[in-house]
Coordinates of C-alpha atoms and ligand atoms in Angstrom, one line a residue:
M1 CA 6.9 16.7 17.8
P2 CA 3.5 15.1 17.2
H3 CA 3.4 12.0 15.0
D4 CA 2.5 12.4 11.4
V5 CA -0.3 9.9 12.0
T6 CA -2.9 11.0 14.5
T7 CA -5.4 8.3 13.7
P8 CA -3.7 4.9 13.3
T9 CA -4.9 2.1 11.1
P10 CA -7.3 0.1 13.2
P11 CA -6.3 -3.4 14.2
F12 CA -6.9 -6.0 11.5
R13 CA -6.9 -9.8 11.3
S14 CA -4.9 -12.0 9.1
A15 CA -6.7 -13.8 6.3
D16 CA -6.6 -17.1 8.3
D17 CA -8.0 -15.4 11.4
R18 CA -5.1 -16.7 13.5
F19 CA -3.6 -13.3 14.5
E20 CA -4.4 -9.6 14.8
V21 CA -2.1 -6.8 13.8
H22 CA -2.0 -3.5 15.6
Q23 CA -0.3 -0.3 14.4
I24 CA 1.2 2.0 17.0
P25 CA 2.6 5.3 15.7
A26 CA 5.9 6.3 17.6
M27 CA 8.2 9.3 17.5
Q28 CA 7.5 11.3 14.4
D29 CA 7.0 8.8 11.6
N30 CA 7.8 5.3 13.0
L31 CA 5.2 2.7 12.7
V32 CA 5.5 0.0 15.5
W33 CA 3.6 -3.2 14.8
L34 CA 2.1 -5.6 17.3
I35 CA 1.2 -9.2 16.3
V36 CA -1.3 -10.9 18.7
C37 CA -1.8 -14.7 18.5
R38 CA -5.6 -15.2 18.8
A39 CA -5.3 -18.7 20.2
T40 CA -2.9 -17.9 23.0
G41 CA -3.0 -14.1 23.4
A42 CA 0.8 -14.0 23.1
A43 CA 2.0 -10.8 21.5
A44 CA 5.2 -9.7 19.7
V45 CA 6.2 -6.2 18.8
V46 CA 8.1 -5.5 15.6
D47 CA 10.8 -2.8 16.1
G48 CA 10.3 0.5 17.7
P49 CA 12.2 3.7 18.7
S50 CA 11.2 3.4 22.3
A51 CA 8.7 1.7 24.6
K52 CA 7.0 5.0 25.3
E53 CA 4.0 4.4 23.1
L54 CA 3.9 0.7 23.4
T55 CA 3.7 0.2 27.1
P56 CA 0.4 2.2 27.7
Y57 CA -1.1 0.6 24.6
L58 CA -0.5 -2.9 26.0
E59 CA -1.6 -1.9 29.5
A60 CA -4.9 -0.4 28.3
R61 CA -5.8 -3.6 26.4
G62 CA -4.4 -6.2 28.8
I63 CA -2.1 -7.5 26.1
A64 CA 0.9 -9.6 27.3
L65 CA 4.2 -8.9 25.4
R66 CA 6.1 -12.1 24.9
A67 CA 8.6 -11.3 22.1
I68 CA 10.4 -8.6 20.2
L69 CA 11.1 -9.0 16.5
N70 CA 13.9 -6.7 15.3
T71 CA 14.4 -6.2 11.5
H72 CA 17.7 -4.3 11.9
T73 CA 19.7 -2.4 14.4
H74 CA 19.2 1.2 13.6
G75 CA 18.4 3.2 16.8
D76 CA 14.8 3.8 15.9
H77 CA 14.3 0.0 15.6
V78 CA 16.1 -1.4 18.6
G79 CA 15.5 1.6 20.8
I80 CA 12.6 -0.4 22.2
N81 CA 15.0 -3.1 23.4
H82 CA 17.2 -0.5 25.1
D83 CA 14.1 1.1 26.8
L84 CA 12.7 -2.2 28.1
A85 CA 16.1 -3.3 29.3
R86 CA 16.5 0.0 31.3
Q87 CA 13.1 -0.7 32.8
G88 CA 14.1 -4.3 33.7
R89 CA 11.3 -5.6 31.4
L90 CA 13.4 -7.3 28.7
E91 CA 14.1 -10.3 30.9
G92 CA 11.9 -13.3 29.9
L93 CA 11.1 -11.9 26.5
D94 CA 12.0 -13.8 23.3
V95 CA 14.1 -11.4 21.3
F96 CA 14.6 -12.3 17.6
G97 CA 16.9 -10.2 15.5
P98 CA 19.5 -10.2 12.8
A99 CA 22.1 -12.9 13.6
Q100 CA 24.7 -10.8 11.7
K101 CA 24.3 -7.9 14.2
A102 CA 23.8 -10.0 17.3
A103 CA 25.9 -7.7 19.5
Q104 CA 23.8 -4.7 18.7
V105 CA 20.4 -6.3 19.6
P106 CA 19.9 -5.9 23.4
G107 CA 18.4 -9.0 25.0
L108 CA 18.8 -11.1 21.8
T109 CA 17.7 -14.7 22.5
L110 CA 17.8 -16.0 19.0
G111 CA 19.8 -14.5 16.1
V112 CA 18.0 -15.2 12.9
G113 CA 18.7 -15.1 9.2
E114 CA 17.5 -16.5 5.9
G115 CA 15.2 -19.5 6.2
D116 CA 14.8 -19.4 10.0
T117 CA 11.4 -19.4 11.7
V118 CA 10.2 -17.5 14.8
R119 CA 7.4 -18.5 17.1
V120 CA 4.9 -16.2 18.7
G121 CA 2.4 -18.2 20.7
A122 CA 0.9 -20.7 18.3
L123 CA 2.1 -18.7 15.3
E124 CA 5.1 -19.4 13.1
G125 CA 6.8 -16.6 11.1
R126 CA 9.3 -17.1 8.3
V127 CA 12.5 -15.1 8.3
W128 CA 13.9 -13.7 5.0
L129 CA 17.2 -12.0 4.7
T130 CA 16.3 -8.7 3.0
E131 CA 19.5 -6.6 2.8
G132 CA 20.2 -3.4 1.0
H133 CA 19.2 -0.9 3.7
M134 CA 21.5 -2.5 6.2
D135 CA 23.6 -5.7 6.3
G136 CA 21.8 -8.5 8.1
H137 CA 18.3 -6.8 7.7
V138 CA 15.6 -9.4 8.0
S139 CA 11.8 -9.4 7.3
F140 CA 9.2 -11.5 9.0
V141 CA 6.4 -13.2 7.0
F142 CA 3.4 -14.3 9.0
G143 CA 0.5 -15.6 6.8
D144 CA -0.6 -12.9 4.5
V145 CA 1.4 -10.1 6.2
I146 CA 5.0 -9.1 5.8
F147 CA 6.9 -6.9 8.3
C148 CA 9.7 -5.6 6.2
G149 CA 11.3 -2.9 8.3
D150 CA 13.1 -0.4 6.2
T151 CA 13.2 -2.5 3.0
M152 CA 10.0 -1.8 1.1
F153 CA 8.0 1.4 2.0
G154 CA 4.7 2.6 0.7
A155 CA 5.7 3.6 -2.8
G156 CA 9.4 3.5 -1.9
C157 CA 12.3 1.7 -0.5
G158 CA 14.8 2.2 2.3
F159 CA 17.9 4.3 1.9
L160 CA 20.9 2.2 0.8
F161 CA 23.1 2.7 3.9
D162 CA 25.0 -0.6 3.3
G163 CA 23.7 -1.3 -0.1
P164 CA 24.7 -2.3 -2.7
P165 CA 21.8 -1.6 -5.1
A166 CA 21.9 -5.3 -6.2
K167 CA 20.9 -6.4 -2.6
M168 CA 18.0 -4.0 -2.3
H169 CA 16.8 -4.8 -5.8
A170 CA 16.8 -8.5 -5.0
S171 CA 15.0 -7.9 -1.7
L172 CA 12.3 -5.8 -3.3
E173 CA 11.8 -8.2 -6.2
R174 CA 11.5 -11.1 -3.8
I175 CA 8.9 -9.3 -1.6
A176 CA 7.0 -8.3 -4.8
Q177 CA 6.5 -12.0 -5.6
L178 CA 4.4 -12.5 -2.5
D179 CA 0.7 -13.0 -3.1
P180 CA -0.8 -9.7 -4.4
A181 CA -3.1 -9.5 -1.4
T182 CA -0.2 -9.6 1.1
K183 CA -0.2 -6.6 3.5
V184 CA 3.0 -4.6 3.6
C185 CA 3.7 -3.5 7.1
C186 CA 6.8 -1.2 6.8
A187 CA 8.3 0.7 9.6
H188 CA 7.7 4.4 8.6
E189 CA 4.9 6.5 7.2
Y190 CA 6.8 7.9 4.3
T191 CA 4.3 7.2 1.5
L192 CA 3.4 10.8 0.5
D193 CA 7.0 11.8 0.1
N194 CA 7.7 8.6 -1.9
L195 CA 4.6 9.3 -4.1
R196 CA 5.9 12.8 -4.9
F197 CA 9.1 11.2 -6.3
A198 CA 7.1 8.4 -8.0
W199 CA 5.1 11.1 -9.8
S200 CA 8.3 12.8 -11.0
V201 CA 9.4 9.6 -12.8
E202 CA 6.1 8.1 -14.0
P203 CA 3.4 10.7 -14.4
D204 CA 1.6 8.7 -17.1
N205 CA 0.7 5.8 -14.7
P206 CA -3.0 5.9 -13.9
A207 CA -2.6 3.6 -10.9
L208 CA -0.1 5.9 -9.5
E209 CA -2.3 8.9 -10.0
A210 CA -5.2 7.2 -8.2
R211 CA -2.9 6.2 -5.4
I212 CA -1.7 9.8 -5.0
R213 CA -5.3 11.1 -4.8
A214 CA -6.3 8.4 -2.3
S215 CA -3.2 8.8 -0.1
R216 CA -3.4 12.6 0.0
A217 CA -7.0 12.3 1.3
I218 CA -6.0 9.6 3.9
R219 CA -3.1 11.8 5.2
A220 CA -5.2 14.9 5.2
R221 CA -7.4 13.1 7.8
G222 CA -4.3 12.2 9.8
E223 CA -4.7 8.5 9.0
S224 CA -2.0 6.1 7.9
T225 CA -1.4 4.9 4.3
V226 CA 0.2 1.7 5.8
P227 CA -0.3 -1.2 5.3
S228 CA -0.5 -1.2 1.5
T229 CA -0.6 -4.4 -0.4
I230 CA 1.8 -6.1 -2.8
A231 CA -0.6 -5.5 -5.6
T232 CA -0.6 -1.7 -4.9
E233 CA 3.2 -1.6 -4.7
R234 CA 3.6 -3.5 -7.9
E235 CA 1.5 -1.1 -9.8
S236 CA 2.8 2.2 -8.3
N237 CA 6.1 1.8 -6.4
P238 CA 8.8 3.3 -8.7
F239 CA 11.4 0.9 -7.4
L240 CA 9.4 -2.0 -8.9
R241 CA 8.7 -0.2 -12.1
H242 CA 11.9 -0.7 -14.0
H243 CA 9.9 -2.2 -16.9
S244 CA 8.0 1.1 -17.4
P245 CA 9.3 2.9 -20.6
T246 CA 8.5 6.2 -18.8
V247 CA 10.6 5.4 -15.7
R248 CA 13.5 4.2 -17.9
A249 CA 13.3 7.3 -20.1
T250 CA 13.2 9.6 -17.0
V251 CA 16.2 8.1 -15.3
A252 CA 18.1 7.9 -18.6
A253 CA 17.5 11.6 -19.1
A254 CA 18.7 12.3 -15.5
F255 CA 22.0 10.4 -15.9
D256 CA 23.6 10.5 -19.3
D257 CA 26.6 8.6 -18.0
R258 CA 24.7 5.5 -16.8
V259 CA 24.2 2.3 -18.8
L260 CA 20.6 1.2 -18.3
E261 CA 20.4 -2.3 -19.7
T262 CA 19.1 -4.5 -16.9
P263 CA 16.3 -4.1 -14.4
L264 CA 19.0 -3.6 -11.7
D265 CA 20.6 -0.8 -13.8
V266 CA 17.2 1.0 -13.8
F267 CA 16.6 0.3 -10.2
A268 CA 20.0 1.7 -9.2
A269 CA 19.5 4.8 -11.3
T270 CA 16.0 5.4 -9.9
R271 CA 17.3 5.1 -6.3
A272 CA 20.2 7.5 -7.1
L273 CA 17.7 10.0 -8.7
K274 CA 15.6 9.9 -5.6
D275 CA 18.7 10.6 -3.4
R276 CA 19.2 13.8 -5.4
K277 CA 15.9 15.0 -4.0
D278 CA 15.1 17.1 -7.1
Y279 CA 11.5 15.9 -6.8
R280 CA 11.0 17.9 -3.6
A281 CA 10.6 21.0 -5.7
I282 CA 7.3 19.6 -7.0
S283 CA 4.5 21.5 -5.3
D284 CA 1.3 20.0 -3.9
A285 CA -0.6 21.9 -6.6
E286 CA 1.3 20.0 -9.3
L287 CA 0.3 16.6 -7.8
P288 CA -3.0 14.9 -8.6
G289 CA -5.8 15.4 -6.1
Ligands
ZN301 ZN1 16.8 1.8 9.3

């Protein structure tokens, strides 16, 4: 099956000019990220279902892979480790992944968790424990870019496999406190589906309406909506909109048995409502744009 993204986001530089970020679409909707240190040329890949797309990308550009950063251990994130191991190319790489799931990260050289740092050439990334999708899930913060795996998505958040809602809520709220210009490099191109749900819970949000129009045009061209920014997520990601009276009213109407007092209550109900998938009945014609 071809990838949803046929024209990836072009490589971009961090605000401090110290590294480049490359987006490599893989499988159907995975987004593999490559961080390249400009001072040393050292490169690290963040997650990936396989090495199939990465290897020719590196070879074509003469980029030397030095490290793998794994956010969590689902198959479409550590598949790349398995692949490189089979090819005998994992040896010698730094592999940084969740300490809590060390046994499930092939080639792991350093298990990481909250407060740790990882090195890629001359770069140093901060590690945050961002659970909710899966226990042990970590995010990597380099300068003005966060690689957050399956925690925050464009206009959405990861499925709560391990949960509980309180952990995902805390992870999202923490990420949302990053500088508004921070780029959000998540691991999947799920934005349009997420926006359809967002529209179902907050149709009176003009920022959301504008984002839907823009994202539909981007995707119609086969381009990627990722990365977004923290500013964009704060104004239109339904899982950060618990203060919106419209979101509160919509989820309250959907669940008459739920107490909706705290931001966490509203987040949990919003996540549960998305899981019901009622919003998928909304046709394109009903969406802005
Ligand atoms: Zn996952």
